[in-house]
C-alpha cells in the first residue's frame, strides 16, 4: 500500500510538471516582495495535502518550483550520508512544500481579516472568526492584528531552517521534526531533552507543524516586533534579516550567518515558487 501511494505521488508530480509546460507559464521576473493588499482576492482554498512518514531519500519528491506539490513529511531520514550539495537539495525538497503551505494558511487568515475590515456589519460567523484570530494572535488592536497576520519570506525560512537543523542532520530534526530549534518551555509540550544540559526542545507530529510554529513565533513574539513593523512597511529581505538579531544569543553574528546562507545558496530563487492549488491532482 505504501509503495502504491508513493508511486501515485511521483505520477502526480510528473503530471504537474507536464501541465506546467503545456500551459507555457513563466516565473515572475520581480524579486520577492511582501503580499500587497490586492492579494486579499487570492484563492481561499488550501490544496489537498499529501503526507509521507519516514521517507527514504528516494521517496523525497523533487521540487518543481512553478507548481510545488503540497507534501508534508514526517521523521525524514538523516541527510548526513549525502554530499553537501545533495544534502542541501534534499533538505529544500523536504522543507519548501511545508513553508508554502504554512504561508498559504496565514495569507488565508489575512484575506479574511481584510475583507471583514471593509464591512460595516459582520455576520455572526464572521464575528466568531474575528474573535478567534484576535485570541490566536494575542491582540485586540486591529492595526496590530494586521501587522501580525502575514507571511514570512520563503528564503528566510529556508535559511533559518538550514542553520538550526544543520541542513537536516540534527537529532531534533530527525527525531522530533523540529526544524528551527524551538524550545519547550511548558510541561505540556511534547519534548526531547538535549544530551548536554537540562534543555528541552519541542517535538512535532510533522514538519508542517514545526514551520507553522516558527512563523507564529515571528508573528507574535515580543522579540520580533521590529521584524513585523519592517514587514508592514514592505522592507527588503536584507532589512528583515537584520531585525532578527534576538533570535539567537549570537546576535549580529547570527544575522550575518542568515544573510550568508541566503546569498551563498541562492535561496531567494525559492521566493518565486508557487504551491500547486489545482483541485485536479
mmCIF file of C-alpha atoms in Angstrom:
data_model
loop_
_atom_site.group_PDB
_atom_site.id
_atom_site.type_symbol
_atom_site.label_atom_id
_atom_site.label_comp_id
_atom_site.label_asym_id
_atom_site.label_seq_id
_atom_site.Cartn_x
_atom_site.Cartn_y
_atom_site.Cartn_z
ATOM 1 C CA UNK A 1 0.000 0.000 0.000
ATOM 2 C CA UNK A 2 2.861 2.396 0.910
ATOM 3 C CA UNK A 3 4.644 1.639 -2.391
ATOM 4 C CA UNK A 4 1.437 2.283 -4.345
ATOM 5 C CA UNK A 5 0.940 5.638 -2.558
ATOM 6 C CA UNK A 6 4.494 6.798 -3.255
ATOM 7 C CA UNK A 7 4.178 5.793 -6.924
ATOM 8 C CA UNK A 8 0.956 7.840 -7.080
ATOM 9 C CA UNK A 9 2.752 10.855 -5.602
ATOM 10 C CA UNK A 10 5.507 10.566 -8.219
ATOM 11 C CA UNK A 11 2.925 10.378 -11.003
ATOM 12 C CA UNK A 12 1.173 13.467 -9.619
ATOM 13 C CA UNK A 13 4.439 15.401 -9.595
ATOM 14 C CA UNK A 14 5.203 14.354 -13.180
ATOM 15 C CA UNK A 15 1.738 15.369 -14.390
ATOM 16 C CA UNK A 16 2.026 18.767 -12.725
ATOM 17 C CA UNK A 17 5.353 19.421 -14.445
ATOM 18 C CA UNK A 18 3.851 18.358 -17.798
ATOM 19 C CA UNK A 19 0.813 20.594 -17.360
ATOM 20 C CA UNK A 20 3.038 23.492 -16.471
ATOM 21 C CA UNK A 21 4.960 23.323 -19.728
ATOM 22 C CA UNK A 22 1.773 22.817 -21.745
ATOM 23 C CA UNK A 23 0.336 25.997 -20.258
ATOM 24 C CA UNK A 24 3.608 27.853 -21.073
ATOM 25 C CA UNK A 25 3.616 29.628 -17.734
ATOM 26 C CA UNK A 26 6.592 31.650 -16.640
ATOM 27 C CA UNK A 27 8.031 32.515 -13.281
ATOM 28 C CA UNK A 28 7.540 36.134 -12.250
ATOM 29 C CA UNK A 29 10.531 38.352 -13.012
ATOM 30 C CA UNK A 30 10.254 40.503 -9.913
ATOM 31 C CA UNK A 31 12.122 39.692 -6.717
ATOM 32 C CA UNK A 32 10.181 38.671 -3.608
ATOM 33 C CA UNK A 33 8.022 41.380 -2.141
ATOM 34 C CA UNK A 34 5.541 41.058 0.669
ATOM 35 C CA UNK A 35 1.951 40.454 -0.376
ATOM 36 C CA UNK A 36 0.129 43.697 -1.170
ATOM 37 C CA UNK A 37 -3.415 44.375 -0.114
ATOM 38 C CA UNK A 38 -4.641 43.481 -3.602
ATOM 39 C CA UNK A 39 -3.824 39.880 -2.829
ATOM 40 C CA UNK A 40 -6.798 39.684 -0.499
ATOM 41 C CA UNK A 41 -8.706 38.494 -3.563
ATOM 42 C CA UNK A 42 -6.420 35.480 -3.893
ATOM 43 C CA UNK A 43 -7.771 31.940 -3.876
ATOM 44 C CA UNK A 44 -9.004 30.855 -0.478
ATOM 45 C CA UNK A 45 -8.565 27.130 -0.995
ATOM 46 C CA UNK A 46 -5.767 25.244 0.729
ATOM 47 C CA UNK A 47 -4.914 22.409 -1.663
ATOM 48 C CA UNK A 48 -5.203 18.756 -0.815
ATOM 49 C CA UNK A 49 -2.156 17.821 1.221
ATOM 50 C CA UNK A 50 -0.226 14.553 0.900
ATOM 51 C CA UNK A 51 1.512 13.111 3.962
ATOM 52 C CA UNK A 52 4.634 10.933 3.817
ATOM 53 C CA UNK A 53 6.003 9.485 7.053
ATOM 54 C CA UNK A 54 9.534 8.080 7.456
ATOM 55 C CA UNK A 55 10.505 8.681 3.819
ATOM 56 C CA UNK A 56 13.709 7.247 2.448
ATOM 57 C CA UNK A 57 15.950 9.543 0.424
ATOM 58 C CA UNK A 58 14.488 8.117 -2.793
ATOM 59 C CA UNK A 59 10.946 8.844 -1.620
ATOM 60 C CA UNK A 60 11.527 12.592 -1.214
ATOM 61 C CA UNK A 61 9.813 14.242 -4.193
ATOM 62 C CA UNK A 62 11.990 16.717 -6.164
ATOM 63 C CA UNK A 63 10.741 20.290 -6.266
ATOM 64 C CA UNK A 64 9.177 21.853 -9.339
ATOM 65 C CA UNK A 65 9.286 25.493 -8.278
ATOM 66 C CA UNK A 66 6.467 26.544 -10.588
ATOM 67 C CA UNK A 67 3.909 24.168 -9.065
ATOM 68 C CA UNK A 68 5.138 22.671 -5.814
ATOM 69 C CA UNK A 69 3.247 19.534 -4.829
ATOM 70 C CA UNK A 70 1.802 20.058 -1.314
ATOM 71 C CA UNK A 71 3.552 17.284 0.601
ATOM 72 C CA UNK A 72 4.069 17.153 4.356
ATOM 73 C CA UNK A 73 6.934 14.986 5.575
ATOM 74 C CA UNK A 74 7.453 13.448 8.986
ATOM 75 C CA UNK A 75 10.586 11.904 10.510
ATOM 76 C CA UNK A 76 12.796 12.279 7.465
ATOM 77 C CA UNK A 77 15.856 10.053 7.419
ATOM 78 C CA UNK A 78 19.145 11.729 8.332
ATOM 79 C CA UNK A 79 20.681 13.537 5.360
ATOM 80 C CA UNK A 80 24.232 13.308 6.700
ATOM 81 C CA UNK A 81 25.208 10.462 4.356
ATOM 82 C CA UNK A 82 24.763 12.702 1.313
ATOM 83 C CA UNK A 83 27.318 15.047 -0.183
ATOM 84 C CA UNK A 84 26.932 18.670 0.891
ATOM 85 C CA UNK A 85 25.240 19.718 -2.332
ATOM 86 C CA UNK A 86 22.913 16.700 -2.391
ATOM 87 C CA UNK A 87 22.078 17.253 1.280
ATOM 88 C CA UNK A 88 21.118 20.859 0.666
ATOM 89 C CA UNK A 89 18.935 19.942 -2.298
ATOM 90 C CA UNK A 90 17.107 17.188 -0.407
ATOM 91 C CA UNK A 91 16.608 19.463 2.579
ATOM 92 C CA UNK A 92 14.986 22.114 0.387
ATOM 93 C CA UNK A 93 12.884 19.428 -1.340
ATOM 94 C CA UNK A 94 11.596 18.459 2.100
ATOM 95 C CA UNK A 95 11.079 21.886 3.654
ATOM 96 C CA UNK A 96 9.817 24.063 0.791
ATOM 97 C CA UNK A 97 6.325 22.492 0.454
ATOM 98 C CA UNK A 98 5.588 22.987 4.153
ATOM 99 C CA UNK A 99 6.776 26.600 4.033
ATOM 100 C CA UNK A 100 4.431 27.350 1.159
ATOM 101 C CA UNK A 101 1.521 25.563 2.849
ATOM 102 C CA UNK A 102 2.083 27.423 6.119
ATOM 103 C CA UNK A 103 2.292 30.798 4.367
ATOM 104 C CA UNK A 104 -0.839 29.930 2.404
ATOM 105 C CA UNK A 105 -2.739 29.354 5.627
ATOM 106 C CA UNK A 106 -1.606 32.652 7.140
ATOM 107 C CA UNK A 107 -2.492 34.551 3.970
ATOM 108 C CA UNK A 108 -5.934 32.965 4.032
ATOM 109 C CA UNK A 109 -6.394 34.387 7.537
ATOM 110 C CA UNK A 110 -5.152 37.771 6.338
ATOM 111 C CA UNK A 111 -7.525 37.701 3.379
ATOM 112 C CA UNK A 112 -10.457 37.095 5.731
ATOM 113 C CA UNK A 113 -9.290 39.893 8.005
ATOM 114 C CA UNK A 114 -9.023 42.416 5.162
ATOM 115 C CA UNK A 115 -12.492 41.512 3.893
ATOM 116 C CA UNK A 116 -14.100 41.959 7.280
ATOM 117 C CA UNK A 117 -12.463 45.347 7.802
ATOM 118 C CA UNK A 118 -14.257 46.684 4.728
ATOM 119 C CA UNK A 119 -17.650 45.652 6.031
ATOM 120 C CA UNK A 120 -19.876 47.857 8.144
ATOM 121 C CA UNK A 121 -21.647 44.890 9.679
ATOM 122 C CA UNK A 122 -20.331 41.392 10.223
ATOM 123 C CA UNK A 123 -22.292 38.172 10.271
ATOM 124 C CA UNK A 124 -22.322 36.049 13.407
ATOM 125 C CA UNK A 125 -19.893 33.610 11.786
ATOM 126 C CA UNK A 126 -17.523 36.434 10.833
ATOM 127 C CA UNK A 127 -17.602 37.858 14.356
ATOM 128 C CA UNK A 128 -16.709 34.456 15.763
ATOM 129 C CA UNK A 129 -13.841 34.020 13.309
ATOM 130 C CA UNK A 130 -12.519 37.506 14.009
ATOM 131 C CA UNK A 131 -12.612 36.809 17.742
ATOM 132 C CA UNK A 132 -10.638 33.607 17.153
ATOM 133 C CA UNK A 133 -7.994 35.496 15.182
ATOM 134 C CA UNK A 134 -7.610 38.085 17.933
ATOM 135 C CA UNK A 135 -7.196 35.348 20.507
ATOM 136 C CA UNK A 136 -4.765 33.368 18.369
ATOM 137 C CA UNK A 137 -2.555 36.374 17.601
ATOM 138 C CA UNK A 138 -2.853 37.790 21.133
ATOM 139 C CA UNK A 139 -4.164 41.260 20.369
ATOM 140 C CA UNK A 140 -7.473 43.128 20.248
ATOM 141 C CA UNK A 141 -5.949 46.007 18.303
ATOM 142 C CA UNK A 142 -6.881 45.766 14.617
ATOM 143 C CA UNK A 143 -3.761 47.544 13.361
ATOM 144 C CA UNK A 144 -1.568 45.230 15.383
ATOM 145 C CA UNK A 145 -3.567 42.233 14.180
ATOM 146 C CA UNK A 146 -2.901 43.213 10.557
ATOM 147 C CA UNK A 147 0.750 43.604 11.428
ATOM 148 C CA UNK A 148 0.875 40.092 12.854
ATOM 149 C CA UNK A 149 -1.210 38.133 10.366
ATOM 150 C CA UNK A 150 1.168 37.935 7.431
ATOM 151 C CA UNK A 151 3.574 35.581 5.694
ATOM 152 C CA UNK A 152 7.336 35.203 6.032
ATOM 153 C CA UNK A 153 9.749 35.230 3.053
ATOM 154 C CA UNK A 154 10.456 31.671 1.917
ATOM 155 C CA UNK A 155 14.203 32.261 1.604
ATOM 156 C CA UNK A 156 14.355 33.432 5.212
ATOM 157 C CA UNK A 157 12.509 30.347 6.467
ATOM 158 C CA UNK A 158 14.769 28.033 4.453
ATOM 159 C CA UNK A 159 17.910 29.770 5.712
ATOM 160 C CA UNK A 160 16.950 29.592 9.375
ATOM 161 C CA UNK A 161 15.804 26.003 8.967
ATOM 162 C CA UNK A 162 19.165 25.115 7.422
ATOM 163 C CA UNK A 163 21.073 26.802 10.241
ATOM 164 C CA UNK A 164 19.034 25.393 13.107
ATOM 165 C CA UNK A 165 18.827 21.816 11.771
ATOM 166 C CA UNK A 166 22.268 21.594 10.172
ATOM 167 C CA UNK A 167 20.620 21.095 6.773
ATOM 168 C CA UNK A 168 18.509 18.248 8.127
ATOM 169 C CA UNK A 169 21.129 16.431 10.196
ATOM 170 C CA UNK A 170 20.272 17.420 13.767
ATOM 171 C CA UNK A 171 18.830 14.917 16.226
ATOM 172 C CA UNK A 172 15.873 17.197 16.934
ATOM 173 C CA UNK A 173 15.039 17.412 13.224
ATOM 174 C CA UNK A 174 15.202 13.643 12.753
ATOM 175 C CA UNK A 175 13.515 12.525 15.964
ATOM 176 C CA UNK A 176 11.217 15.466 16.691
ATOM 177 C CA UNK A 177 10.517 17.126 13.318
ATOM 178 C CA UNK A 178 11.924 20.265 14.969
ATOM 179 C CA UNK A 179 13.451 22.307 12.150
ATOM 180 C CA UNK A 180 14.069 25.616 13.938
ATOM 181 C CA UNK A 181 15.408 24.661 17.356
ATOM 182 C CA UNK A 182 12.229 25.720 19.132
ATOM 183 C CA UNK A 183 12.468 25.248 22.892
ATOM 184 C CA UNK A 184 9.814 23.559 25.020
ATOM 185 C CA UNK A 185 9.116 25.839 27.974
ATOM 186 C CA UNK A 186 5.973 24.220 29.322
ATOM 187 C CA UNK A 187 5.370 20.807 30.835
ATOM 188 C CA UNK A 188 2.509 20.101 28.420
ATOM 189 C CA UNK A 189 4.796 20.232 25.387
ATOM 190 C CA UNK A 190 5.950 17.029 23.785
ATOM 191 C CA UNK A 191 9.690 17.421 24.050
ATOM 192 C CA UNK A 192 13.163 15.973 23.627
ATOM 193 C CA UNK A 193 15.941 16.544 26.150
ATOM 194 C CA UNK A 194 19.275 17.778 24.912
ATOM 195 C CA UNK A 195 22.076 15.339 25.670
ATOM 196 C CA UNK A 196 24.151 18.071 27.285
ATOM 197 C CA UNK A 197 22.315 20.222 29.799
ATOM 198 C CA UNK A 198 18.813 20.491 31.193
ATOM 199 C CA UNK A 199 17.301 21.875 27.994
ATOM 200 C CA UNK A 200 14.254 20.558 26.131
ATOM 201 C CA UNK A 201 13.167 21.151 22.563
ATOM 202 C CA UNK A 202 9.702 20.729 21.117
ATOM 203 C CA UNK A 203 8.536 17.609 19.310
ATOM 204 C CA UNK A 204 6.106 17.973 16.403
ATOM 205 C CA UNK A 205 3.925 15.453 14.615
ATOM 206 C CA UNK A 206 5.313 16.568 11.262
ATOM 207 C CA UNK A 207 7.458 19.249 9.655
ATOM 208 C CA UNK A 208 4.466 21.427 8.772
ATOM 209 C CA UNK A 209 3.707 21.867 12.469
ATOM 210 C CA UNK A 210 7.286 22.985 13.032
ATOM 211 C CA UNK A 211 7.107 25.561 10.227
ATOM 212 C CA UNK A 212 3.756 26.868 11.445
ATOM 213 C CA UNK A 213 5.105 27.275 14.975
ATOM 214 C CA UNK A 214 8.170 29.145 13.690
ATOM 215 C CA UNK A 215 6.055 31.550 11.617
ATOM 216 C CA UNK A 216 3.672 32.054 14.523
ATOM 217 C CA UNK A 217 6.623 32.814 16.779
ATOM 218 C CA UNK A 218 7.816 35.564 14.429
ATOM 219 C CA UNK A 219 4.270 36.909 14.178
ATOM 220 C CA UNK A 220 3.540 37.205 17.909
ATOM 221 C CA UNK A 221 6.842 37.073 19.794
ATOM 222 C CA UNK A 222 7.916 40.235 21.614
ATOM 223 C CA UNK A 223 11.453 39.910 20.250
ATOM 224 C CA UNK A 224 10.243 40.251 16.657
ATOM 225 C CA UNK A 225 8.165 43.419 16.849
ATOM 226 C CA UNK A 226 10.764 45.231 14.749
ATOM 227 C CA UNK A 227 10.535 42.450 12.154
ATOM 228 C CA UNK A 228 6.765 42.862 11.913
ATOM 229 C CA UNK A 229 6.925 46.642 11.625
ATOM 230 C CA UNK A 230 9.575 46.402 8.915
ATOM 231 C CA UNK A 231 7.485 43.813 7.056
ATOM 232 C CA UNK A 232 4.442 46.080 7.280
ATOM 233 C CA UNK A 233 6.407 48.836 5.532
ATOM 234 C CA UNK A 234 7.485 46.498 2.732
ATOM 235 C CA UNK A 235 11.107 46.253 3.864
ATOM 236 C CA UNK A 236 13.624 44.401 1.733
ATOM 237 C CA UNK A 237 14.716 40.897 2.659
ATOM 238 C CA UNK A 238 18.069 42.252 3.817
ATOM 239 C CA UNK A 239 16.398 44.638 6.264
ATOM 240 C CA UNK A 240 14.064 41.919 7.529
ATOM 241 C CA UNK A 241 17.019 39.664 8.250
ATOM 242 C CA UNK A 242 18.663 42.481 10.201
ATOM 243 C CA UNK A 243 15.680 42.641 12.573
ATOM 244 C CA UNK A 244 16.199 39.039 13.747
ATOM 245 C CA UNK A 245 19.105 39.934 15.995
ATOM 246 C CA UNK A 246 17.310 38.496 19.050
ATOM 247 C CA UNK A 247 16.573 35.089 17.507
ATOM 248 C CA UNK A 248 19.922 33.803 18.716
ATOM 249 C CA UNK A 249 22.328 34.659 21.504
ATOM 250 C CA UNK A 250 24.901 35.154 18.728
ATOM 251 C CA UNK A 251 23.043 38.372 17.876
ATOM 252 C CA UNK A 252 24.668 40.161 14.900
ATOM 253 C CA UNK A 253 26.830 37.162 14.049
ATOM 254 C CA UNK A 254 23.626 35.164 13.616
ATOM 255 C CA UNK A 255 22.184 37.852 11.338
ATOM 256 C CA UNK A 256 25.341 37.693 9.233
ATOM 257 C CA UNK A 257 25.047 33.906 9.108
ATOM 258 C CA UNK A 258 21.460 34.068 7.825
ATOM 259 C CA UNK A 259 22.485 36.568 5.179
ATOM 260 C CA UNK A 260 25.436 34.421 4.082
ATOM 261 C CA UNK A 261 23.329 31.256 3.883
ATOM 262 C CA UNK A 262 20.757 33.022 1.714
ATOM 263 C CA UNK A 263 23.338 34.536 -0.623
ATOM 264 C CA UNK A 264 25.682 31.556 -0.920
ATOM 265 C CA UNK A 265 22.854 29.112 -1.650
ATOM 266 C CA UNK A 266 20.811 31.475 -3.843
ATOM 267 C CA UNK A 267 17.756 30.891 -1.651
ATOM 268 C CA UNK A 268 15.902 33.938 -2.977
ATOM 269 C CA UNK A 269 15.069 31.926 -6.102
ATOM 270 C CA UNK A 270 12.644 29.948 -3.930
ATOM 271 C CA UNK A 271 10.759 33.141 -3.095
ATOM 272 C CA UNK A 272 9.356 32.764 -6.613
ATOM 273 C CA UNK A 273 7.962 29.265 -6.042
ATOM 274 C CA UNK A 274 4.258 28.583 -6.028
ATOM 275 C CA UNK A 275 2.156 25.935 -4.357
ATOM 276 C CA UNK A 276 0.051 23.869 -6.704
ATOM 277 C CA UNK A 277 -3.542 24.879 -5.894
ATOM 278 C CA UNK A 278 -5.213 22.804 -8.593
ATOM 279 C CA UNK A 279 -8.045 20.613 -7.361
ATOM 280 C CA UNK A 280 -7.222 18.075 -10.042
ATOM 281 C CA UNK A 281 -4.388 16.071 -8.579
#
